[in-house]
PDB file of C-alpha atoms in Angstrom:
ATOM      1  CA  UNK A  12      82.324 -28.382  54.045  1.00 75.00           C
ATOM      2  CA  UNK A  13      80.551 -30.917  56.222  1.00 79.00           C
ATOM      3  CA  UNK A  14      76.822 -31.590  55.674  1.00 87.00           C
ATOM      4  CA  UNK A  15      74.156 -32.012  58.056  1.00 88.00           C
ATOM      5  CA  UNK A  16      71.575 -34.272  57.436  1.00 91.00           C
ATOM      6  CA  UNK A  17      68.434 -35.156  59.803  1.00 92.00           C
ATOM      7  CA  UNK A  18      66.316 -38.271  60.287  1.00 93.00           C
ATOM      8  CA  UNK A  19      63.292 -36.647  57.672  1.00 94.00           C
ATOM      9  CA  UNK A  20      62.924 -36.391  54.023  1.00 93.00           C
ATOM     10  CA  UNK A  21      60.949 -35.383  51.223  1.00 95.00           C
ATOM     11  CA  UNK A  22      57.496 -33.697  51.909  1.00 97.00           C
ATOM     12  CA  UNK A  23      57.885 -34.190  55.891  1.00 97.00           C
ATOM     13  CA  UNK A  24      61.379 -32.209  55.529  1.00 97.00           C
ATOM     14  CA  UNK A  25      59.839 -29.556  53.542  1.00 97.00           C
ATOM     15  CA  UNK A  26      56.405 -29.076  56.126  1.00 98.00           C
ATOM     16  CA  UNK A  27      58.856 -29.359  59.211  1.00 98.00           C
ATOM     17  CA  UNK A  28      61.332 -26.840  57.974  1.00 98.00           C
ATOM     18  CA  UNK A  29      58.740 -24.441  56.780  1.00 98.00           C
ATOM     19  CA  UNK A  30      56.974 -24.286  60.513  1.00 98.00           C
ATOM     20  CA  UNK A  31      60.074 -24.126  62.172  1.00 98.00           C
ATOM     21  CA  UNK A  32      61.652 -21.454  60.365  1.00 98.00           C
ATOM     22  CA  UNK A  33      58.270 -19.391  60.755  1.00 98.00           C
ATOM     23  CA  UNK A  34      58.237 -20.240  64.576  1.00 98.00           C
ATOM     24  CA  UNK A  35      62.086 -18.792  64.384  1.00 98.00           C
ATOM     25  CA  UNK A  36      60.663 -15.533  62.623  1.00 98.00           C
ATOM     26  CA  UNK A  37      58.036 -15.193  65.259  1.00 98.00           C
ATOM     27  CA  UNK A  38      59.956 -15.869  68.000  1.00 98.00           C
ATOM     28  CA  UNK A  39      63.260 -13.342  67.120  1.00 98.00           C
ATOM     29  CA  UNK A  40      60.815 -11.068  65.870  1.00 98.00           C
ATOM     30  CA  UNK A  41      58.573 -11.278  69.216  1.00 98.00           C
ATOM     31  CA  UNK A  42      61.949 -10.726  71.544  1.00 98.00           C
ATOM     32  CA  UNK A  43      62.547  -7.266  68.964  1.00 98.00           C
ATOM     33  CA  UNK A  44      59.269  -5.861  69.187  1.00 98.00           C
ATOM     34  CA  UNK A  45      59.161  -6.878  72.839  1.00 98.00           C
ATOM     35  CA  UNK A  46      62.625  -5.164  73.863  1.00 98.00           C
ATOM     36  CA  UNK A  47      61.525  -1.463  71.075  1.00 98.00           C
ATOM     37  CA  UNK A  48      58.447  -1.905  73.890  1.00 98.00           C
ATOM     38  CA  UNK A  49      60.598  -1.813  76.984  1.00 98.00           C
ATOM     39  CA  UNK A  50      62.832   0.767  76.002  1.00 98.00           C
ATOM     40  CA  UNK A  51      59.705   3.374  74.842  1.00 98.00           C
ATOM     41  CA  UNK A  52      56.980   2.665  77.543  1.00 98.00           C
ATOM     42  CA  UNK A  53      55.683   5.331  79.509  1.00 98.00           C
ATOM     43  CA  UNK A  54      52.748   5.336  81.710  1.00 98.00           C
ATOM     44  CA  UNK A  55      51.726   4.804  85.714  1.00 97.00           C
ATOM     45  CA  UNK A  56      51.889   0.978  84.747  1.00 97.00           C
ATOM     46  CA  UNK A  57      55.554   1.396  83.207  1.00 97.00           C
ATOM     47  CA  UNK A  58      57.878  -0.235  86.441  1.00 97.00           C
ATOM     48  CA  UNK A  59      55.888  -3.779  86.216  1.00 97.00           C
ATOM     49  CA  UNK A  60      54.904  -4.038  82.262  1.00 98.00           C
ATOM     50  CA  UNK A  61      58.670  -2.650  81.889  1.00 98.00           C
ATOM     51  CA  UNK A  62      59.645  -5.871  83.825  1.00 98.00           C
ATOM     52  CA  UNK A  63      56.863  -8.059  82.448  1.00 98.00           C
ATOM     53  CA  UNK A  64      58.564  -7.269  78.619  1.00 98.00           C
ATOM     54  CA  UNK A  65      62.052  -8.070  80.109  1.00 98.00           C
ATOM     55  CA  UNK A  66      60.860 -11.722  80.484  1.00 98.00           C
ATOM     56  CA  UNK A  67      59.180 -12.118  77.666  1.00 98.00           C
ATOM     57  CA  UNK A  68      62.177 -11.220  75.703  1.00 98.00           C
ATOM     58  CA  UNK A  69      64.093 -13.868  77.515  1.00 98.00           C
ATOM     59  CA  UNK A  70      61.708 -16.481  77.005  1.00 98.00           C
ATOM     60  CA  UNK A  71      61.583 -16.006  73.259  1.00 98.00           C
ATOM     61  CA  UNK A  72      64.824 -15.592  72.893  1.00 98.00           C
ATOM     62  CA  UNK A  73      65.270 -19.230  74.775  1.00 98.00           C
ATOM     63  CA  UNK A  74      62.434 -20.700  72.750  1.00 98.00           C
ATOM     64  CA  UNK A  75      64.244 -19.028  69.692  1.00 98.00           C
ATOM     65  CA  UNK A  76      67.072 -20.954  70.326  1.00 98.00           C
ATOM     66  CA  UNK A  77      65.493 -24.759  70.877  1.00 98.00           C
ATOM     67  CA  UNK A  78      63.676 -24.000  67.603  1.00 98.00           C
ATOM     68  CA  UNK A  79      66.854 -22.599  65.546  1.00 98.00           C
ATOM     69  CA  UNK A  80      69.045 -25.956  66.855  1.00 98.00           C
ATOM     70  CA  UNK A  81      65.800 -28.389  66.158  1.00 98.00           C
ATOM     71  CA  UNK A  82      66.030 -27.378  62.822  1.00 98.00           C
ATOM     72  CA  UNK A  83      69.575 -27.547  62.776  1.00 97.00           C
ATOM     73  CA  UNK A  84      69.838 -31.071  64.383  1.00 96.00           C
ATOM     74  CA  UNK A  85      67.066 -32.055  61.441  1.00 97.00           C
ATOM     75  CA  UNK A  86      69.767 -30.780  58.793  1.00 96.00           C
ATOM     76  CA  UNK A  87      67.687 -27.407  58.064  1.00 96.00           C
ATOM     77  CA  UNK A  88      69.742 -24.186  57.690  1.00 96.00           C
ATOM     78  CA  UNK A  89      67.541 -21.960  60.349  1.00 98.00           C
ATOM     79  CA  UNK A  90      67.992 -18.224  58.991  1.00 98.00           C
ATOM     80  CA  UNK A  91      67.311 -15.619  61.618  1.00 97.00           C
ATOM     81  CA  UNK A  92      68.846 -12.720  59.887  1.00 97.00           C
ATOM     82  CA  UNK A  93      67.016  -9.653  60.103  1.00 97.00           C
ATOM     83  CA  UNK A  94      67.061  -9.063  56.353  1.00 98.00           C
ATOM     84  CA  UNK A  95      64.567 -12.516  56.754  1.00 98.00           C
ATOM     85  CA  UNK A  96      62.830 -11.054  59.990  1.00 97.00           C
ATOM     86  CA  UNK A  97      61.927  -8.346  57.517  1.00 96.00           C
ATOM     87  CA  UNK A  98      60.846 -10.137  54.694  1.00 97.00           C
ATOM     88  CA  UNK A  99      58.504 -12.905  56.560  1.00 98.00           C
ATOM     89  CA  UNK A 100      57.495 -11.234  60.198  1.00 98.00           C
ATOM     90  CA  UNK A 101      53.604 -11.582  60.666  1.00 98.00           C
ATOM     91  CA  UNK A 102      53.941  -9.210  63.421  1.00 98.00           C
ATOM     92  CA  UNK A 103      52.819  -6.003  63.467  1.00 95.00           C
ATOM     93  CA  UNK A 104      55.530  -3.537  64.497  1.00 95.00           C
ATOM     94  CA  UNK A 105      55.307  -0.514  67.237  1.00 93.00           C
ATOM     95  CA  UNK A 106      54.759   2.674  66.370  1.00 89.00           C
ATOM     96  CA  UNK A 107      58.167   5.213  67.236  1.00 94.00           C
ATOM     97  CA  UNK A 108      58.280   6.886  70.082  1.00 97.00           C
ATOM     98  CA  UNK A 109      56.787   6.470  73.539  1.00 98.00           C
ATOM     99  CA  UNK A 110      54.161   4.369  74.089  1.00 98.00           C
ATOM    100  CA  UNK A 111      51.481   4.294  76.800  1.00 98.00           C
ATOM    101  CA  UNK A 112      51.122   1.347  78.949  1.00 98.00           C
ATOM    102  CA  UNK A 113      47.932   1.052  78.023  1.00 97.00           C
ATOM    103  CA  UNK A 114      48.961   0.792  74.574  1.00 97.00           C
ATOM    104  CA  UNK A 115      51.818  -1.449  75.187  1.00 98.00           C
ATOM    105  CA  UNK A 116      49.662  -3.823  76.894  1.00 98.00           C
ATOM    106  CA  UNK A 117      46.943  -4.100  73.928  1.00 97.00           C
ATOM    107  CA  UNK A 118      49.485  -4.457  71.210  1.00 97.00           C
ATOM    108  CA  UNK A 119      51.323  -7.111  73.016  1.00 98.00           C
ATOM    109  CA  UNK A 120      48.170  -9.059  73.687  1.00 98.00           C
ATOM    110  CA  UNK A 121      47.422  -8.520  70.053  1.00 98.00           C
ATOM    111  CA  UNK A 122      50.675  -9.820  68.894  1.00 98.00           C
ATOM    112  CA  UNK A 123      50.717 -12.660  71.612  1.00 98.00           C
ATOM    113  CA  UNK A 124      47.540 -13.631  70.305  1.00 98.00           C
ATOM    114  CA  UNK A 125      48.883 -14.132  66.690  1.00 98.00           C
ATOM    115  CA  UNK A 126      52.037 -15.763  67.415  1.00 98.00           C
ATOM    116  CA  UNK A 127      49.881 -18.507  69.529  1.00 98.00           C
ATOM    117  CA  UNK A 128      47.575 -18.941  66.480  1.00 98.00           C
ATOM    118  CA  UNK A 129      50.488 -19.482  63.738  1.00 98.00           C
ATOM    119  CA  UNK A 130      52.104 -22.067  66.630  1.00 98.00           C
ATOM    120  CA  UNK A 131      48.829 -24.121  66.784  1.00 98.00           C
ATOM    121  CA  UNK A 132      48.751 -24.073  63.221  1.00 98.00           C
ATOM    122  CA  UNK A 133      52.616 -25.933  63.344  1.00 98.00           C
ATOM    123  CA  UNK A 134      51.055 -28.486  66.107  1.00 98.00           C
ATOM    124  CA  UNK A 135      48.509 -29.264  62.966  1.00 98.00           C
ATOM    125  CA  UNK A 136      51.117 -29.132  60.700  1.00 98.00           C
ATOM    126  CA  UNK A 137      53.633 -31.536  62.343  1.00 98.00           C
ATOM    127  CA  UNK A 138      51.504 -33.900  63.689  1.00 97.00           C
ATOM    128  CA  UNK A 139      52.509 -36.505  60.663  1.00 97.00           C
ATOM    129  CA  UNK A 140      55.892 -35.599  60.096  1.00 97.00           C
ATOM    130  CA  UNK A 141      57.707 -34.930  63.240  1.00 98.00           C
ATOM    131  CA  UNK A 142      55.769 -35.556  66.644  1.00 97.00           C
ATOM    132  CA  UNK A 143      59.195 -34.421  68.174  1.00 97.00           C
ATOM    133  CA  UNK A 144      59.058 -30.948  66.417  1.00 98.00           C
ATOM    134  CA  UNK A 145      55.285 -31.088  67.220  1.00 98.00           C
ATOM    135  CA  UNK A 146      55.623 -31.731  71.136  1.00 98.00           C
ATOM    136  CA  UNK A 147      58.517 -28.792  71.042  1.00 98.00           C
ATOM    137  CA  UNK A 148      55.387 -26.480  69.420  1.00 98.00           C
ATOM    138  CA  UNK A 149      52.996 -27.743  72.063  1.00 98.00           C
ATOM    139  CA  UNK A 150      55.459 -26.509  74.339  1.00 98.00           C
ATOM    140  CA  UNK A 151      56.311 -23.285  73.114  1.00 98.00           C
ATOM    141  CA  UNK A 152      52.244 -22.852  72.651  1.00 98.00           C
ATOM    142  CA  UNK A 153      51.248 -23.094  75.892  1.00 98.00           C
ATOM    143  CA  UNK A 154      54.195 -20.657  77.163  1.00 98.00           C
ATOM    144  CA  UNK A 155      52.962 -18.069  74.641  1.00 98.00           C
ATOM    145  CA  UNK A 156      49.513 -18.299  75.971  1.00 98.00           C
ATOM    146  CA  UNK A 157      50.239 -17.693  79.247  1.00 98.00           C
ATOM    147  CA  UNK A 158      51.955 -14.480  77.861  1.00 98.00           C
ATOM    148  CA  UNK A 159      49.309 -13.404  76.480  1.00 98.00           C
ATOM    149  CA  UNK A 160      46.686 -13.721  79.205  1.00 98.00           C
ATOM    150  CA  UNK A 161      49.049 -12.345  81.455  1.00 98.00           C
ATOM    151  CA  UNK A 162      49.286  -8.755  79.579  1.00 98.00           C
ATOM    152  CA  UNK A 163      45.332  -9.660  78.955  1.00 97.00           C
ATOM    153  CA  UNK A 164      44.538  -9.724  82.620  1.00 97.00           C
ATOM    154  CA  UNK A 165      45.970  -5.743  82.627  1.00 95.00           C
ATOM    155  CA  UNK A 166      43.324  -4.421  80.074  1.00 88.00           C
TER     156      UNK A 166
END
C-alpha cells in the first residue's frame, strides 16, 4: 500500500490534522443538519429559506471537500464517516418533524454562529504550523459568516 506523506511533522502535524479534521466534522455535519432543515421546513418564509438551505448545503459540502483533500495532500487520513460525525459533531441537531421558519432560521444562525467560532479558533491554531491550512480557514471563515448574517438578517 502506498503512503502519503506531507511537507509537516511532529507537533505542527498533530495541531494541523486535529483542526482540519474538526473543520471536516463541522462542515459534513453543517451540509446534514442543513439538508434534515430543507426537507422539514414549514412556514410563510418556507420557498426562500427552503432555497437559502439548498446553498448552504452546497457550499459546505465544497468547503468539505478542499478541507478533506488539504488534509489528504498533508498525508492525514481525513475521516468523514458518520459513525465519526456522531462521535465529534459540536452541532446541535434538529428536532424531528416540521419545523417553523422561524425556528429554522434561529437554529441555523445558532449553529452558523458556532461553526464560525471553532474556525477562528483553527486560524489561531494554524498560524505557526501551516499558514496554507490557515489562509484555507480564513477563507472558509469569512464564507460561514456571511451565512450566518444572512439567516440573521431574517430574525
Amino acid at each position: 500500500m502506498a503512503t502519503i506523506t506531507g511537507p509537516l511533522s511532529g507537533d505542527a502535524k498533530n495541531t494541523v490534522a486535529e483542526a482540519l479534521q474538526g473543520a471536516l466534522v463541522d462542515l459534513v455535519d453543517l451540509s446534514l443538519v442543513a439538508k434534515q432543515m430543507h426537507w422539514n421546513i414549514v412556514g410563510h418564509n418556507f420557498r426562500p429559506i427552503h432555497l437559502q438551505l439548498d446553498e448552504l448545503v452546497a457550499l459546505a459540502r465544497e468547503h468539505a471537500d478542499t478541507v478533506a483533500e488539504r488534509a489528504a495532500a498533508l498525508g492525514i487520513n481525513p475521516d468523514g464517516r458518520s459513525a465519526t460525525l456522531g462521535r465529534s459533531t459540536k452541532i446541535s441537531q434538529p428536532e424531528s418533524g416540521w419545523i417553523e421558519d422561524g425556528k429554522v432560521v434561529a437554529t441555523m444562525t445558532d449553529i452558523l454562529e458556532g461553526v464560525g467560532r471553532r474556525m477562528r479558533e483553527r486560524i489561531e491554531a494554524t498560524d505557526e504550523p501551516d499558514k496554507s491550512t490557515q489562509d484555507l480557514f480564513i477563507r472558509i471563515a469569512q464564507d460561514i459568516d456571511k451565512e450566518r448574517w444572512m439567516f440573521q438578517a431574517q430574525r
